[in-house]
Amino acid sequence: MARAHGARAQMALAFETTYGTPPGSGYTRMPFASTTLGAEQPLLNSELLGYGRDPLAPIKDALTADGDVVVPIDANGFGFWLKGAFGAPTTTGTSPGPFTHEFRSGGWLLPSMAIEVAMPEVPRFAMYAGCVVDQVSFQMQRAGLLTATARLVAQGEALAATTGAGSPAALDLLRFGHFNGTVTRNGTALGNLVTAEVTYANNLDRIETIRADGRIDGADPGMAALTGRMEVRFADQVLANQAIAGDPCEIEFGWTLPSGESLTFTIHAVYLPRPRVEVPGPQGIQATFDWQAAVDPALGRMCTVTLVNERETY
């Protein structure tokens, strides 16, 4: 008897035309490291008396479908998750490329996706309809694998013994690494940076209406938030002085491959809190800044993500 094994798991993704309705074709096979995407439906204990000490059968509660997907930050596949988080990009360039895809924060319309997680050896094909990206986060550091975590809210799960994604299109994996990364502040390289964390959240509002199937009616974007953390070796007063003054700065996180593909997160107005600077011992002194971003009045948005690759559309 075949048993499920993570190494055999597959994921396919397609954007929906109608929320909650998986398309019949147009899926792309997506690289991923792990996922908690799934559906659960708890049971409610019976509160009724008069039938003896043994309880009556429980009843089903509302269905919840959500979870995280850990994906590589690469030059092709990551654009699908960016479209889910920010909406459709503005694309410039002519065939055969390169093409520049610009994603902007603050959009009111977020596309929904159908995502199939397949375990072919069981067989178990789980189709998650109405997937909307609630949050995207990543971390920059000196070494290790560069990944991002996409948090999803789905409408529901449909299980089948055969795939509903057909034959997904292949995707060339051109992966960025931490050694490709740079961080700048107001256009100048930010020195003494040890680690950095970035989280963009759509703060989705689930529309929990009364339905016979127990599913939600949708997930609307709320007030967006862009937050993070920077840990720096304390070598100068540049960031501390900015925090004390209360002025914003522009922070840019970027990666570039030797073949020309690039990805840039530009956060236009970053505000820093005044940090506590401690002397923990004889080792180097570090300071941590839990920053927040806000809309830039001149640009009318909080951040811009620019992806340059050979892919024409998303």
Coordinates of C-alpha atoms in Angstrom, one line a residue:
M1 CA 0.0 0.0 0.0
A2 CA 1.4 3.4 -1.0
R3 CA 1.8 6.0 1.8
A4 CA 1.9 9.7 1.5
H5 CA 5.4 11.2 1.5
G6 CA 6.3 14.9 1.4
A7 CA 8.9 14.4 -1.2
R8 CA 6.2 13.3 -3.7
A9 CA 3.9 16.2 -3.0
Q10 CA 3.1 18.6 -5.7
M11 CA 1.4 22.0 -5.9
A12 CA -0.4 23.7 -8.9
L13 CA -1.8 27.2 -8.9
A14 CA -4.2 29.2 -11.2
F15 CA -6.0 32.5 -10.8
E16 CA -9.8 32.3 -10.7
T17 CA -12.1 34.3 -12.9
T18 CA -14.9 33.9 -10.4
Y19 CA -14.2 33.7 -6.6
G20 CA -14.4 30.1 -5.3
T21 CA -14.6 28.5 -8.8
P22 CA -11.4 26.7 -9.8
P23 CA -10.6 27.1 -13.5
G24 CA -10.6 24.0 -15.7
S25 CA -7.1 24.8 -17.1
G26 CA -4.2 27.2 -17.0
Y27 CA -2.5 25.9 -13.9
T28 CA 1.2 26.3 -13.2
R29 CA 3.3 23.8 -11.1
M30 CA 4.7 25.8 -8.2
P31 CA 7.9 25.1 -6.2
F32 CA 7.3 25.0 -2.4
A33 CA 9.2 23.9 0.7
S34 CA 6.3 23.2 3.0
T35 CA 2.6 24.0 3.5
T36 CA 0.0 23.9 6.2
L37 CA -2.8 24.8 3.8
G38 CA -5.8 22.7 4.7
A39 CA -9.4 22.7 5.9
E40 CA -10.8 21.8 9.3
Q41 CA -14.3 21.4 10.7
P42 CA -14.5 21.0 14.5
L43 CA -17.2 19.1 16.3
L44 CA -19.6 20.7 18.8
N45 CA -20.4 18.6 21.9
S46 CA -24.1 18.1 22.6
E47 CA -25.5 20.1 25.5
L48 CA -28.8 18.2 25.7
L49 CA -29.8 16.5 28.9
G50 CA -32.3 13.7 29.7
Y51 CA -30.7 10.9 27.7
G52 CA -28.5 9.4 30.4
R53 CA -24.9 10.0 31.3
D54 CA -23.5 9.1 27.9
P55 CA -23.6 12.2 25.5
L56 CA -25.5 12.4 22.3
A57 CA -23.6 12.5 18.9
P58 CA -21.8 15.8 18.2
I59 CA -22.7 18.1 15.3
K60 CA -20.4 19.8 12.8
D61 CA -19.3 23.4 13.2
A62 CA -18.4 25.9 10.4
L63 CA -15.6 25.0 8.0
T64 CA -12.3 26.9 8.1
A65 CA -9.7 26.6 5.3
D66 CA -6.4 28.5 5.5
G67 CA -2.7 27.9 6.1
D68 CA 0.8 28.9 5.1
V69 CA 3.0 28.1 2.1
V70 CA 6.7 28.4 2.3
V71 CA 8.1 29.2 -1.1
P72 CA 11.5 30.1 -2.6
I73 CA 12.1 33.7 -3.6
D74 CA 12.9 33.2 -7.2
A75 CA 12.7 35.2 -10.5
N76 CA 9.6 33.5 -11.9
G77 CA 7.4 31.7 -9.5
F78 CA 7.5 34.4 -6.8
G79 CA 5.6 36.7 -9.1
F80 CA 2.4 34.6 -8.7
W81 CA 2.5 35.2 -4.9
L82 CA 3.2 38.9 -5.4
K83 CA 0.2 39.2 -7.7
G84 CA -1.9 37.5 -5.0
A85 CA -0.6 39.9 -2.3
F86 CA -0.7 43.2 -4.3
G87 CA -2.9 42.6 -7.3
A88 CA -2.0 42.5 -10.9
P89 CA 1.2 44.3 -11.9
T90 CA 2.0 46.9 -14.4
T91 CA 4.2 45.2 -17.0
T92 CA 6.5 46.9 -19.5
G93 CA 8.9 45.4 -22.0
T94 CA 8.7 43.8 -25.4
S95 CA 9.2 40.2 -26.6
P96 CA 11.5 38.3 -26.1
G97 CA 12.1 40.3 -22.9
P98 CA 13.2 41.2 -20.4
F99 CA 9.9 42.3 -18.8
T100 CA 9.5 44.6 -15.8
H101 CA 6.6 43.8 -13.5
E102 CA 5.7 46.5 -11.0
F103 CA 3.5 45.6 -8.0
R104 CA 2.1 48.4 -5.9
S105 CA 0.6 48.4 -2.4
G106 CA -2.8 49.8 -1.5
G107 CA -4.9 48.2 -4.3
W108 CA -8.5 47.4 -3.5
L109 CA -8.8 44.3 -5.7
L110 CA -6.9 41.2 -4.8
P111 CA -7.2 38.2 -7.1
S112 CA -8.3 34.8 -5.8
M113 CA -6.4 31.6 -6.6
A114 CA -7.2 27.9 -6.9
I115 CA -4.4 25.8 -5.4
E116 CA -4.2 22.0 -5.7
V117 CA -2.0 20.1 -3.3
A118 CA -1.5 16.6 -4.7
M119 CA -0.3 13.4 -3.1
P120 CA -0.5 11.2 -6.2
E121 CA 0.6 7.9 -4.5
V122 CA -2.4 7.8 -2.2
P123 CA -4.1 9.2 -4.4
R124 CA -5.3 12.4 -2.8
F125 CA -5.8 15.7 -4.7
A126 CA -7.0 18.6 -2.5
M127 CA -8.3 21.6 -4.4
Y128 CA -8.5 24.8 -2.4
A129 CA -10.7 27.3 -4.0
G130 CA -11.0 31.0 -3.3
C131 CA -7.4 31.4 -1.9
V132 CA -6.5 35.0 -1.1
V133 CA -3.1 36.1 0.2
D134 CA -3.4 37.5 3.7
Q135 CA 0.3 38.1 4.4
V136 CA 3.7 37.7 2.8
S137 CA 6.9 37.7 4.9
F138 CA 10.6 37.0 4.4
Q139 CA 13.9 37.4 6.2
M140 CA 17.3 38.6 5.0
Q141 CA 20.5 37.3 6.6
R142 CA 24.0 36.4 5.7
A143 CA 23.6 32.7 4.9
G144 CA 21.0 30.1 4.5
L145 CA 18.1 29.5 2.0
L146 CA 16.1 32.5 0.9
T147 CA 12.4 31.8 1.3
A148 CA 9.1 33.6 1.9
T149 CA 6.0 32.6 3.7
A150 CA 2.6 33.3 2.1
R151 CA -0.4 33.1 4.5
L152 CA -3.6 32.2 2.7
V153 CA -7.3 32.4 3.5
A154 CA -9.3 29.9 1.4
Q155 CA -13.0 29.4 0.9
G156 CA -13.0 25.6 1.1
E157 CA -11.4 22.3 0.2
A158 CA -12.5 19.7 -2.3
L159 CA -11.0 16.2 -2.2
A160 CA -10.7 13.9 -5.3
A161 CA -8.9 10.8 -6.4
T162 CA -7.8 12.5 -9.7
T163 CA -6.2 15.8 -10.4
G164 CA -8.4 18.8 -11.2
A165 CA -5.4 20.8 -12.5
G166 CA -4.8 18.8 -15.6
S167 CA -1.2 19.1 -16.8
P168 CA 0.3 22.2 -15.1
A169 CA 2.8 24.3 -17.0
A170 CA 6.4 23.9 -16.1
L171 CA 8.2 26.8 -14.4
D172 CA 11.9 27.5 -14.7
L173 CA 13.4 27.9 -11.2
L174 CA 15.8 30.8 -11.1
R175 CA 16.3 31.2 -7.3
F176 CA 17.8 34.2 -5.5
G177 CA 20.1 33.7 -2.6
H178 CA 21.0 35.7 0.4
F179 CA 24.4 36.4 -1.1
N180 CA 22.6 38.2 -4.0
G181 CA 20.9 40.6 -1.6
T182 CA 21.5 44.2 -0.9
V183 CA 19.9 46.7 1.5
T184 CA 20.0 50.5 1.0
R185 CA 18.7 53.4 3.0
N186 CA 17.9 56.5 0.9
G187 CA 19.9 55.1 -2.0
T188 CA 23.0 54.3 0.1
A189 CA 24.1 50.9 1.2
L190 CA 23.0 50.2 4.8
G191 CA 26.0 48.9 6.7
N192 CA 26.3 46.8 9.8
L193 CA 23.0 45.1 9.1
V194 CA 22.9 41.6 10.7
T195 CA 19.3 40.5 9.9
A196 CA 16.2 42.0 8.5
E197 CA 12.5 40.9 8.6
V198 CA 9.7 42.2 6.4
T199 CA 6.0 41.5 6.6
Y200 CA 3.3 42.8 4.3
A201 CA -0.2 42.1 5.6
N202 CA -3.6 42.6 3.8
N203 CA -5.5 42.0 7.1
L204 CA -8.3 40.1 5.3
D205 CA -11.8 40.3 6.6
R206 CA -13.6 37.0 6.2
I207 CA -17.2 37.3 5.1
E208 CA -18.8 34.8 7.3
T209 CA -22.4 34.6 6.0
I210 CA -24.9 31.9 6.7
R211 CA -24.5 29.2 4.1
A212 CA -25.5 25.5 3.8
D213 CA -22.0 24.4 3.1
G214 CA -20.4 26.3 6.0
R215 CA -17.9 28.2 3.8
I216 CA -17.2 31.9 3.8
D217 CA -18.5 34.2 1.0
G218 CA -15.1 35.9 0.5
A219 CA -12.2 37.7 2.1
D220 CA -12.0 41.4 1.7
P221 CA -8.7 43.4 2.2
G222 CA -8.6 45.6 5.3
M223 CA -6.1 48.3 6.2
A224 CA -2.7 47.1 4.9
A225 CA 0.3 47.0 7.1
L226 CA 4.0 46.8 6.3
T227 CA 6.2 46.1 9.3
G228 CA 9.6 44.6 10.1
R229 CA 12.7 44.4 12.1
M230 CA 16.3 45.3 11.5
E231 CA 19.1 44.2 13.8
V232 CA 22.3 46.1 13.3
R233 CA 25.7 46.2 14.9
F234 CA 25.9 49.5 16.8
A235 CA 28.6 51.4 14.8
D236 CA 27.1 54.8 14.3
Q237 CA 24.1 57.0 15.2
V238 CA 22.5 57.2 11.7
L239 CA 19.4 55.1 12.5
A240 CA 19.2 56.2 16.1
N241 CA 19.2 59.8 15.1
Q242 CA 16.5 59.2 12.6
A243 CA 14.4 57.5 15.2
I244 CA 14.9 60.4 17.6
A245 CA 14.0 62.9 14.9
G246 CA 10.9 60.9 13.8
D247 CA 11.7 61.3 10.1
P248 CA 11.0 58.6 7.5
C249 CA 13.5 57.1 5.2
E250 CA 13.3 54.9 2.1
I251 CA 14.5 51.3 2.6
E252 CA 15.2 49.0 -0.4
F253 CA 15.7 45.3 -0.2
G254 CA 17.0 43.8 -3.5
W255 CA 18.4 40.7 -5.2
T256 CA 20.1 40.4 -8.6
L257 CA 21.2 37.3 -10.5
P258 CA 24.2 37.3 -12.9
S259 CA 21.8 36.5 -15.7
G260 CA 20.0 39.8 -15.2
E261 CA 16.9 38.9 -13.3
S262 CA 16.2 41.0 -10.3
L263 CA 13.7 41.6 -7.5
T264 CA 13.4 44.8 -5.5
F265 CA 11.2 45.7 -2.5
T266 CA 11.2 49.5 -2.1
I267 CA 9.5 50.7 1.1
H268 CA 9.0 54.4 0.6
A269 CA 8.4 55.8 4.1
V270 CA 9.9 53.8 6.9
Y271 CA 9.6 55.1 10.5
L272 CA 12.0 53.8 13.2
P273 CA 11.3 53.6 16.9
R274 CA 13.8 54.7 19.4
P275 CA 15.6 51.5 20.5
R276 CA 17.0 50.4 23.8
V277 CA 20.8 50.1 23.4
E278 CA 22.1 47.6 25.9
V279 CA 25.6 46.4 26.8
P280 CA 25.1 42.6 27.3
G281 CA 28.7 41.7 27.8
P282 CA 32.1 41.9 26.1
Q283 CA 30.8 40.9 22.7
G284 CA 29.7 43.4 20.0
I285 CA 26.7 45.6 20.8
Q286 CA 23.6 45.4 18.6
A287 CA 20.5 47.4 18.3
T288 CA 17.1 46.3 17.1
F289 CA 14.6 48.5 15.3
D290 CA 11.0 47.3 15.0
W291 CA 10.0 49.6 12.1
Q292 CA 6.7 50.5 10.5
A293 CA 5.9 51.8 7.1
A294 CA 3.3 54.4 6.0
V295 CA 2.0 55.8 2.8
D296 CA 4.3 58.2 1.0
P297 CA 2.3 61.3 0.3
A298 CA 4.1 62.1 -2.9
L299 CA 3.7 58.6 -4.4
G300 CA 0.4 57.7 -2.8
R301 CA 1.5 54.2 -1.8
M302 CA 3.5 52.5 0.9
C303 CA 5.8 50.2 -1.2
T304 CA 6.7 49.1 -4.7
V305 CA 7.9 45.7 -5.7
T306 CA 9.7 45.4 -9.0
L307 CA 10.4 42.0 -10.6
V308 CA 12.5 41.8 -13.8
N309 CA 12.5 38.5 -15.7
E310 CA 11.7 36.8 -19.0
R311 CA 8.1 36.1 -18.2
E312 CA 5.6 38.2 -20.2
T313 CA 2.5 38.0 -18.0
Y314 CA 1.2 36.9 -14.6

